[in-house]
Amino acid sequence: MATSLAVAGVLTTSLIPVTASDAALLARPDYPAARWVAADPGNWGSRNGDTITGIALHTFDPVPPAVPDYDSTIRFFANPNAAQTSAHYVIRSRDGDITQMVQNQDRANHLRGHNGNTIGIEHEATSREEKWYTDIMMRSSAALVRDLCERYLIPRTGSSEPDEQSGGIRGHNQFSGHEGNSDPGRFWYERHDAYLQKVRGGKRDAAVPFGGQYQIFQRQRDHSVHQRVWDGSAWRGWADLGGSFAGEPAAVAFGRQMHVFGIDRATRELRTRYWDPSGGWSNWAEPGGTPARLRGNPSAVVIGQNLHVFARGENNQVYEARWSDGAWRWTNLGGTVVGDPAALDFGGQAQVYALGSDQRLYSNVLGGSGWGGWAKSGEPGARLTGTPSVIRFGGQAQAFVQGLNGNVYQAVWNREGGWTWHNLGGAIFGDPSATVVGSTVRVTALGTDSRLWTDSWSANGWTGWRKAAGGPAGGLTGTPTAMAFGNQLQVTVQGLNGRAHQAAWQPGSNWWWADLGGTAAN
């Protein structure tokens, strides 16, 4: 039968039957930031219905005097080899470059006895030399694993103890039957806790000021959404809103209503529930027929009488659901994105931002004739990762995003000069979160010490990164959510123990912390 093939973006028709090996040669990477080189068809096969439940981390570990070599390993997997071995991904030490060689849906031969249920990632390193375990390789690997955990609902858990066989993310020798293996080695396990912090960078709670209230929404261990409210004088207890979700919720105030959104864990459709003062909470509902399977964390914004929700599809395209004139309507905005989209109200104009497959920032703007298409937002001079945080500040659009080097980058757009970029420095886990408090831009992020840090801009320029005093003894994880609440900076952030924490600061005062409890999902 005739088979349609996508070759270099052009749809062609072949009258020759396409084999599995042909399809592999023509495949595109599942992870958009990777390049594709197909493994030899003898080195991989079908999963035969097995479900992906974990990630196996490897290092090359060649026999001395040989040293790890990225290109040689790719060639080894791309050609027939006696052991018929392969890996889904290979990552280079010096710059974190990623090559995918086996599609996620297929079985790579990397971990005897566990191939059917795992995704294998090889790192250009040896357990005998620390120099190979570069920060950029670890960050690039963590960004990939963050994406895989989000896509396949793999727990973002693991252990720095080589003999501990638990968690969704494990080293080769943490799998049963492989206890005597040398990789990924002690230099990996010394970095493993920091690695998991980077993987958890997308974990966050939604927070929304609502009248005189401050409302927090958290996906908890049973994957349902729970709400906690500051009513102006005290925190109420957690309220279970139900549902079962694949990622973190989004929430937005829409007139007198509070709307919450999430991606259903089973169907991967968008779900919404809203609170109205006349009737309380509605039931969870699917708004208007989700056109594709979604993933990750949605983003919502209200502009006039319209409510816009953006989410990434499993095909890495961006979709918009818009409530307008009493009905939901969906639009496929296309693109090939890494990470979740972020929405912005720019003076009554809807804008959405996301990172492209080249790890640069892109934006799409809704005009009078519809969406304008994705455009690169200048050149940051660095590869970026994660989900941007976007704000309007006067006549400027500003985006803050994590670099693969751990710095925070700021992109500023104005009508006169277009986009300009600034490296704000820092050394962070997870994504930054920005807000405007009065006439000051405030950016928050978790430092590599698992503590909250802030950088602020006013007429005098940037203050530089400063640690927020206090916080839970066990440290923090994920991405903070920063909001203005009157003249206060309010930050909602998760502890390493899964509990929600609220930090507040205002000029002339110290940081104030509250432990709100809860049990956030892994």
Coordinates of C-alpha atoms in Angstrom, one line a residue:
M1 CA 0.0 0.0 0.0
A2 CA 1.1 3.6 -0.5
T3 CA 2.6 5.3 2.5
S4 CA 2.9 9.0 3.2
L5 CA 6.2 10.1 4.7
A6 CA 7.4 13.4 6.1
V7 CA 10.8 14.1 4.7
A8 CA 12.5 17.4 5.7
G9 CA 9.0 18.8 6.4
V10 CA 7.7 17.9 2.9
L11 CA 4.8 15.4 2.6
T12 CA 5.7 12.8 0.0
T13 CA 4.0 9.5 -1.1
S14 CA 5.9 6.3 -1.5
L15 CA 4.6 3.3 -3.3
I16 CA 7.2 1.1 -1.6
P17 CA 6.1 -0.5 1.7
V18 CA 7.9 1.1 4.6
T19 CA 9.6 -1.1 7.1
A20 CA 10.2 -0.4 10.8
S21 CA 13.8 0.3 10.0
D22 CA 12.8 2.8 7.3
A23 CA 10.5 4.5 9.7
A24 CA 13.3 4.8 12.2
L25 CA 15.6 6.4 9.7
L26 CA 12.9 9.0 8.9
A27 CA 11.8 9.6 12.5
R28 CA 12.0 12.9 14.3
P29 CA 13.1 13.1 18.0
D30 CA 10.4 12.9 20.6
Y31 CA 12.3 15.5 22.6
P32 CA 12.5 18.6 20.3
A33 CA 15.8 19.8 21.7
A34 CA 17.5 16.6 20.6
R35 CA 18.8 15.6 17.1
W36 CA 18.0 12.3 15.6
V37 CA 20.3 9.5 14.5
A38 CA 18.7 6.1 14.1
A39 CA 20.1 3.1 15.9
D40 CA 20.6 0.0 13.8
P41 CA 17.3 -1.9 13.7
G42 CA 19.1 -5.0 15.1
N43 CA 19.8 -3.0 18.3
W44 CA 16.3 -2.2 19.3
G45 CA 12.7 -3.6 19.1
S46 CA 9.1 -3.4 20.1
R47 CA 8.1 -2.9 23.7
N48 CA 5.3 -5.5 23.0
G49 CA 2.8 -3.6 25.1
D50 CA 5.0 -2.9 28.1
T51 CA 4.4 0.4 29.9
I52 CA 7.2 3.0 30.5
T53 CA 7.5 3.3 34.2
G54 CA 11.1 4.4 34.8
I55 CA 14.3 6.0 33.5
A56 CA 17.7 4.3 33.6
L57 CA 20.8 6.6 33.8
H58 CA 24.0 5.2 32.3
T59 CA 27.6 6.4 31.7
F60 CA 29.8 5.0 28.9
D61 CA 32.5 3.5 31.2
P62 CA 34.8 2.2 28.5
V63 CA 37.5 -0.3 29.4
P64 CA 40.8 1.6 30.1
P65 CA 42.8 3.0 28.4
A66 CA 39.8 4.0 26.3
V67 CA 38.0 7.2 27.2
P68 CA 34.3 8.2 26.7
D69 CA 33.6 9.5 23.3
Y70 CA 30.2 10.9 22.2
D71 CA 30.5 10.4 18.5
S72 CA 32.0 6.9 18.8
T73 CA 29.1 5.8 21.0
I74 CA 26.6 7.2 18.5
R75 CA 28.3 5.3 15.7
F76 CA 28.4 2.1 17.8
F77 CA 24.6 2.2 18.3
A78 CA 23.9 3.2 14.7
N79 CA 25.7 0.2 13.3
P80 CA 25.3 -3.5 14.0
N81 CA 27.1 -4.6 17.2
A82 CA 27.6 -8.0 18.6
A83 CA 25.8 -7.2 21.9
Q84 CA 22.8 -5.6 19.9
T85 CA 22.9 -2.7 22.5
S86 CA 21.5 0.8 22.2
A87 CA 20.0 3.7 24.2
H88 CA 17.2 6.0 23.6
Y89 CA 19.4 9.1 24.2
V90 CA 23.1 9.9 24.3
I91 CA 24.3 13.2 26.0
R92 CA 27.7 14.9 25.4
S93 CA 29.8 16.1 28.4
R94 CA 31.2 19.4 27.2
D95 CA 28.0 21.1 26.1
G96 CA 25.0 18.8 27.0
D97 CA 24.2 18.1 23.3
I98 CA 21.5 15.3 23.0
T99 CA 21.1 12.7 20.3
Q100 CA 18.0 10.5 20.3
M101 CA 18.6 7.1 18.6
V102 CA 15.5 5.0 19.5
Q103 CA 12.0 6.4 19.7
N104 CA 10.5 6.4 23.2
Q105 CA 7.7 4.1 22.1
D106 CA 10.3 1.4 21.2
R107 CA 12.5 -0.8 23.3
A108 CA 16.2 0.1 23.4
N109 CA 18.5 -2.7 24.6
H110 CA 20.3 -1.0 27.4
L111 CA 19.3 -2.7 30.7
R112 CA 18.8 -6.5 30.6
G113 CA 15.5 -7.5 32.3
H114 CA 14.2 -4.0 32.4
N115 CA 14.3 -2.8 28.7
G116 CA 10.5 -3.1 28.3
N117 CA 9.6 -0.6 31.0
T118 CA 12.5 1.9 30.9
I119 CA 14.0 4.7 28.8
G120 CA 17.7 4.5 28.7
I121 CA 20.0 7.6 28.7
E122 CA 23.7 7.3 28.1
H123 CA 26.1 10.1 29.3
E124 CA 29.5 10.7 28.0
A125 CA 31.3 10.0 31.3
T126 CA 33.3 7.3 33.1
S127 CA 32.9 6.4 36.8
R128 CA 36.7 6.7 37.1
E129 CA 37.1 10.5 36.4
E130 CA 35.1 13.3 37.9
K131 CA 35.9 15.8 35.0
W132 CA 33.3 14.2 32.7
Y133 CA 30.3 15.1 35.1
T134 CA 29.9 18.7 33.9
D135 CA 27.2 20.9 35.2
I136 CA 25.8 21.6 31.7
M137 CA 25.6 17.8 30.9
M138 CA 23.7 17.2 34.2
R139 CA 21.4 20.2 33.5
S140 CA 20.7 19.1 30.0
S141 CA 20.0 15.5 31.1
A142 CA 17.7 16.8 33.9
A143 CA 15.8 18.9 31.4
L144 CA 15.3 15.8 29.2
V145 CA 14.2 13.7 32.2
R146 CA 11.8 16.4 33.4
D147 CA 10.2 16.2 29.9
L148 CA 10.0 12.4 30.0
C149 CA 8.6 12.3 33.5
E150 CA 5.9 14.8 32.5
R151 CA 5.0 12.8 29.3
Y152 CA 4.9 9.3 30.9
L153 CA 3.9 10.3 34.4
I154 CA 7.1 8.8 35.9
P155 CA 7.6 9.7 39.6
R156 CA 10.4 12.3 40.0
T157 CA 12.0 10.2 42.7
G158 CA 15.3 8.4 43.2
S159 CA 18.1 7.9 45.7
S160 CA 21.7 9.0 45.9
E161 CA 22.5 5.6 47.6
P162 CA 23.8 3.2 44.9
D163 CA 22.2 0.2 46.6
E164 CA 18.7 1.7 46.9
Q165 CA 16.4 0.1 44.3
S166 CA 13.5 2.6 44.4
G167 CA 12.2 5.6 42.5
G168 CA 11.3 6.4 39.0
I169 CA 14.8 7.7 38.1
R170 CA 17.6 5.3 38.8
G171 CA 21.2 4.6 38.0
H172 CA 22.1 1.5 36.1
N173 CA 23.3 -0.3 39.2
Q174 CA 20.1 0.5 41.1
F175 CA 18.1 -2.0 39.0
S176 CA 17.8 -5.6 40.2
G177 CA 20.2 -7.9 38.5
H178 CA 22.7 -5.1 37.9
E179 CA 24.0 -4.4 41.4
G180 CA 27.6 -5.1 40.4
N181 CA 27.7 -2.7 37.5
S182 CA 30.1 0.3 37.8
D183 CA 27.9 3.0 36.2
P184 CA 26.8 5.7 36.7
G185 CA 29.4 5.7 39.5
R186 CA 30.0 7.7 42.7
F187 CA 30.5 11.0 41.0
W188 CA 27.0 10.7 39.7
Y189 CA 25.5 9.8 43.0
E190 CA 27.3 12.7 44.7
R191 CA 25.3 14.9 42.3
H192 CA 22.1 12.9 42.3
D193 CA 20.1 15.0 44.8
A194 CA 21.0 18.2 42.9
Y195 CA 20.0 16.4 39.7
L196 CA 16.6 15.5 41.0
Q197 CA 16.1 19.1 42.1
K198 CA 16.6 20.2 38.5
V199 CA 14.2 17.4 37.3
R200 CA 11.6 18.8 39.7
G201 CA 11.9 22.3 38.2
G202 CA 8.3 22.2 36.8
K203 CA 6.6 21.4 40.1
R204 CA 4.7 24.4 41.3
D205 CA 1.5 25.5 43.0
A206 CA -1.0 27.9 41.4
A207 CA -1.6 31.1 43.4
V208 CA -4.2 33.8 42.7
P209 CA -5.2 37.0 44.6
F210 CA -9.0 37.1 44.6
G211 CA -10.7 40.1 46.1
G212 CA -9.2 40.3 49.6
Q213 CA -8.3 36.7 49.5
Y214 CA -5.2 34.8 48.4
Q215 CA -5.9 31.4 47.0
I216 CA -3.5 28.5 46.5
F217 CA -4.2 25.3 44.4
Q218 CA -1.9 22.3 44.7
R219 CA -1.9 18.9 43.0
Q220 CA -1.4 16.4 45.8
R221 CA -0.2 12.9 46.1
D222 CA -3.4 11.3 44.9
H223 CA -3.2 13.7 41.9
S224 CA -6.4 15.6 42.9
V225 CA -6.4 19.4 43.2
H226 CA -6.7 20.9 46.7
Q227 CA -7.3 24.6 47.6
R228 CA -6.3 26.7 50.5
V229 CA -7.5 30.2 51.1
W230 CA -6.2 33.2 53.0
D231 CA -9.5 35.0 53.8
G232 CA -7.9 38.3 55.0
S233 CA -7.3 37.2 58.6
A234 CA -6.3 33.5 58.6
W235 CA -5.6 30.5 56.4
R236 CA -8.5 28.1 56.0
G237 CA -7.9 24.4 55.8
W238 CA -7.3 22.5 52.6
A239 CA -10.4 21.8 50.5
D240 CA -10.4 18.8 48.2
L241 CA -11.6 19.8 44.7
G242 CA -11.2 16.3 43.3
G243 CA -10.1 15.3 39.8
S244 CA -7.0 13.3 38.8
F245 CA -4.4 15.3 36.9
A246 CA -1.2 14.7 35.0
G247 CA 0.4 18.0 35.8
E248 CA 0.1 21.1 37.9
P249 CA -3.1 23.2 37.9
A250 CA -3.6 26.7 36.6
A251 CA -6.0 29.1 38.2
V252 CA -7.3 32.6 37.2
A253 CA -9.9 35.0 38.5
F254 CA -12.6 35.8 35.9
G255 CA -14.9 38.5 37.1
R256 CA -16.5 37.2 40.3
Q257 CA -15.6 33.6 39.4
M258 CA -12.4 31.6 40.2
H259 CA -11.5 29.1 37.4
V260 CA -9.1 26.2 37.8
F261 CA -7.7 24.1 35.0
G262 CA -5.7 20.9 34.7
I263 CA -4.9 18.1 32.3
D264 CA -6.8 14.8 33.0
R265 CA -4.4 12.0 34.0
A266 CA -6.3 9.3 32.1
T267 CA -7.6 11.0 28.9
R268 CA -5.1 13.9 28.6
E269 CA -8.0 16.3 28.0
L270 CA -8.3 19.7 29.5
R271 CA -10.5 19.9 32.5
T272 CA -12.0 23.0 34.3
R273 CA -13.9 23.8 37.4
Y274 CA -15.1 27.2 38.6
W275 CA -16.4 28.8 41.7
D276 CA -19.3 31.3 41.6
P277 CA -20.6 33.3 44.6
S278 CA -24.1 32.3 43.7
G279 CA -23.6 28.6 43.4
G280 CA -20.3 27.5 44.8
W281 CA -18.1 25.1 42.9
S282 CA -19.2 23.5 39.6
N283 CA -18.3 20.0 38.6
W284 CA -15.2 19.2 36.6
A285 CA -16.0 19.5 32.9
E286 CA -14.1 19.2 29.6
P287 CA -14.3 22.6 27.8
G288 CA -15.4 22.3 24.2
G289 CA -13.7 19.1 23.0
T290 CA -10.0 18.9 23.5
P291 CA -8.6 18.4 19.9
A292 CA -5.4 16.5 20.9
R293 CA -3.8 14.7 23.9
L294 CA -2.2 17.3 26.1
R295 CA 0.6 17.2 28.6
G296 CA 2.3 19.4 31.2
N297 CA 1.0 22.4 33.0
P298 CA -1.6 24.7 31.4
S299 CA -1.4 28.5 31.6
A300 CA -4.5 30.8 31.7
V301 CA -5.1 34.5 31.3
V302 CA -8.2 36.8 31.2
I303 CA -8.4 39.6 28.7
G304 CA -11.6 41.6 28.7
Q305 CA -14.5 39.2 28.4
N306 CA -12.4 36.4 27.1
L307 CA -10.7 33.6 29.0
H308 CA -7.6 32.0 27.3
V309 CA -6.0 28.7 28.3
F310 CA -2.8 27.4 26.6
A311 CA -1.4 23.9 26.9
R312 CA 1.2 21.8 25.1
G313 CA 0.1 18.8 23.2
E314 CA 1.9 15.4 23.2
N315 CA 2.9 16.4 19.7
N316 CA 4.8 19.4 21.2
Q317 CA 2.5 21.9 19.6
V318 CA 0.6 24.6 21.5
Y319 CA -3.2 24.7 21.8
E320 CA -5.5 27.5 22.9
A321 CA -8.9 27.0 24.4
R322 CA -10.8 30.3 24.4
W323 CA -14.0 31.1 26.3
S324 CA -15.7 33.9 24.3
D325 CA -19.4 34.8 23.6
G326 CA -20.6 32.0 25.8
A327 CA -18.7 29.1 24.2
W328 CA -15.3 27.4 24.2
R329 CA -13.3 27.3 21.0
W330 CA -10.0 25.6 20.3
T331 CA -7.1 26.8 18.1
N332 CA -4.0 24.9 17.2
L333 CA -1.2 27.4 17.4
G334 CA 1.4 24.9 16.0
G335 CA 5.0 25.3 16.9
T336 CA 7.5 22.7 18.2
V337 CA 8.1 23.6 21.8
V338 CA 10.2 22.5 24.7
G339 CA 8.5 23.1 28.0
D340 CA 5.1 24.6 28.7
P341 CA 3.6 27.8 27.3
A342 CA 3.2 31.0 29.4
A343 CA 0.4 33.4 28.8
L344 CA 0.4 37.2 29.1
D345 CA -2.1 40.0 29.0
F346 CA -0.2 42.8 27.2
G347 CA -2.6 45.8 27.5
G348 CA -5.6 43.9 26.3
Q349 CA -3.7 41.8 23.8
A350 CA -3.2 38.0 24.3
Q351 CA 0.4 36.8 24.0
V352 CA 1.9 33.4 24.5
Y353 CA 5.6 32.4 25.0
A354 CA 7.4 29.1 24.8
L355 CA 10.9 27.7 24.1
G356 CA 11.4 26.3 20.6
S357 CA 13.4 23.2 19.6
D358 CA 16.5 25.4 19.3
Q359 CA 16.1 26.3 23.0
R360 CA 15.4 29.9 22.2
L361 CA 12.4 32.0 23.3
Y362 CA 9.4 32.4 20.9
S363 CA 6.2 34.4 21.1
N364 CA 2.9 34.4 19.4
V365 CA 0.5 37.4 19.4
L366 CA -3.2 37.6 18.9
G367 CA -4.1 40.5 16.6
G368 CA -7.3 41.6 14.9
S369 CA -7.0 39.0 12.2
G370 CA -6.0 36.1 14.5
W371 CA -2.8 34.7 15.8
G372 CA 0.3 36.1 14.1
G373 CA 2.5 33.0 14.2
W374 CA 5.6 32.1 16.2
A375 CA 8.5 34.5 16.1
K376 CA 11.9 34.3 17.7
S377 CA 12.2 36.8 20.6
G378 CA 15.7 38.0 19.9
E379 CA 19.0 36.1 20.7
P380 CA 19.9 35.4 24.4
G381 CA 23.4 34.2 23.7
A382 CA 22.7 31.0 25.6
R383 CA 20.6 27.9 25.4
L384 CA 17.5 28.1 27.5
T385 CA 15.4 25.5 29.3
G386 CA 12.1 25.1 31.2
T387 CA 9.1 27.4 31.1
P388 CA 9.4 31.2 30.9
S389 CA 7.7 33.6 33.4
V390 CA 6.3 36.6 31.6
I391 CA 5.1 40.0 32.8
R392 CA 4.0 43.4 31.5
F393 CA 5.9 46.3 33.0
G394 CA 4.7 49.7 31.7
G395 CA 5.0 49.5 27.9
Q396 CA 7.3 46.5 28.0
A397 CA 6.8 42.8 27.8
Q398 CA 9.4 41.0 29.9
A399 CA 10.3 37.3 30.0
F400 CA 12.5 35.5 32.5
V401 CA 13.8 32.1 31.7
Q402 CA 16.4 29.7 33.0
G403 CA 19.6 29.1 31.0
L404 CA 21.2 25.7 30.7
N405 CA 24.1 27.2 32.5
G406 CA 21.9 27.8 35.6
N407 CA 21.7 31.6 35.1
V408 CA 18.5 33.6 34.8
Y409 CA 18.0 35.5 31.5
Q410 CA 15.7 38.5 31.0
A411 CA 14.2 39.4 27.6
V412 CA 12.7 42.9 27.3
W413 CA 10.5 44.1 24.4
N414 CA 9.5 47.7 23.7
R415 CA 8.1 49.3 20.6
E416 CA 11.2 51.3 19.9
G417 CA 13.9 48.8 20.1
G418 CA 12.4 45.3 19.8
W419 CA 13.9 42.6 22.0
T420 CA 17.0 43.0 24.2
W421 CA 18.5 40.4 26.5
H422 CA 20.2 40.5 29.8
N423 CA 22.0 37.8 31.8
L424 CA 21.0 38.3 35.5
G425 CA 23.3 35.6 36.7
G426 CA 22.4 33.4 39.6
A427 CA 22.7 29.7 40.0
I428 CA 19.3 28.2 40.1
F429 CA 17.2 25.0 40.2
G430 CA 13.9 25.1 38.3
D431 CA 12.3 28.1 36.6
P432 CA 12.2 31.7 37.7
S433 CA 8.9 33.4 38.6
A434 CA 8.5 37.2 38.2
T435 CA 5.8 39.7 39.2
V436 CA 5.4 43.5 39.5
V437 CA 4.9 45.0 43.0
G438 CA 4.2 48.7 42.7
S439 CA 6.9 50.1 40.5
T440 CA 9.4 47.2 41.1
V441 CA 10.0 44.0 39.1
R442 CA 10.7 41.1 41.4
V443 CA 12.1 37.8 40.3
T444 CA 12.3 34.7 42.5
A445 CA 14.0 31.4 42.0
L446 CA 15.4 28.5 44.0
G447 CA 19.2 28.6 44.3
T448 CA 21.4 25.5 44.2
D449 CA 21.2 25.6 48.0
S450 CA 17.5 24.8 47.8
R451 CA 16.6 28.2 49.3
L452 CA 14.5 31.1 47.9
W453 CA 16.4 33.9 46.2
T454 CA 15.2 37.2 44.8
D455 CA 16.5 39.8 42.4
S456 CA 14.6 43.2 42.1
W457 CA 14.7 46.0 39.5
S458 CA 13.7 49.6 40.2
A459 CA 14.8 53.0 38.9
N460 CA 18.2 52.3 40.5
G461 CA 18.7 49.1 38.4
W462 CA 19.0 45.5 39.6
T463 CA 19.9 44.7 43.2
G464 CA 21.5 41.4 42.5
W465 CA 20.5 38.1 43.9
R466 CA 19.7 38.0 47.6
K467 CA 18.7 35.1 49.7
A468 CA 15.3 35.3 51.4
A469 CA 15.8 34.8 55.1
G470 CA 14.1 31.9 56.8
G471 CA 12.2 29.1 55.2
P472 CA 11.8 25.4 56.1
A473 CA 14.8 23.6 57.5
G474 CA 14.6 20.8 54.9
G475 CA 14.8 23.1 51.9
L476 CA 12.6 23.8 48.9
T477 CA 12.0 22.3 45.5
G478 CA 10.3 23.1 42.2
T479 CA 9.5 26.5 40.9
P480 CA 8.1 29.3 43.2
T481 CA 5.0 31.2 42.2
A482 CA 5.4 35.0 42.9
M483 CA 2.4 37.3 43.1
A484 CA 1.8 40.9 44.2
F485 CA -0.7 41.2 47.0
G486 CA -1.2 44.8 47.8
N487 CA 2.3 46.2 48.5
Q488 CA 3.5 42.7 49.4
L489 CA 5.5 40.2 47.5
Q490 CA 3.9 36.8 48.1
V491 CA 5.7 33.6 47.1
T492 CA 4.2 30.1 47.2
V493 CA 6.7 27.3 47.0
Q494 CA 6.9 23.6 47.8
G495 CA 9.2 22.1 50.5
L496 CA 11.3 19.0 49.8
N497 CA 8.8 17.2 52.1
G498 CA 5.9 18.1 49.8
R499 CA 4.4 20.7 52.0
A500 CA 3.3 24.1 50.7
H501 CA 5.1 27.2 52.1
Q502 CA 4.1 30.8 51.8
A503 CA 6.7 33.6 52.1
A504 CA 5.7 37.2 52.3
W505 CA 7.9 40.4 52.2
Q506 CA 7.2 44.1 52.0
P507 CA 9.5 47.1 52.1
G508 CA 10.8 47.8 55.6
S509 CA 10.1 44.3 56.9
N510 CA 11.7 40.9 57.2
W511 CA 10.5 37.8 55.4
W512 CA 7.6 36.0 57.0
W513 CA 7.0 32.3 56.4
A514 CA 4.0 30.0 56.9
D515 CA 3.9 26.3 56.6
L516 CA 0.6 25.5 54.9
G517 CA 0.9 21.7 55.0
G518 CA -0.4 19.6 52.1
T519 CA 1.3 16.7 50.3
A520 CA 2.3 17.7 46.8
A521 CA 2.5 15.1 44.1
N522 CA 6.0 13.8 43.1

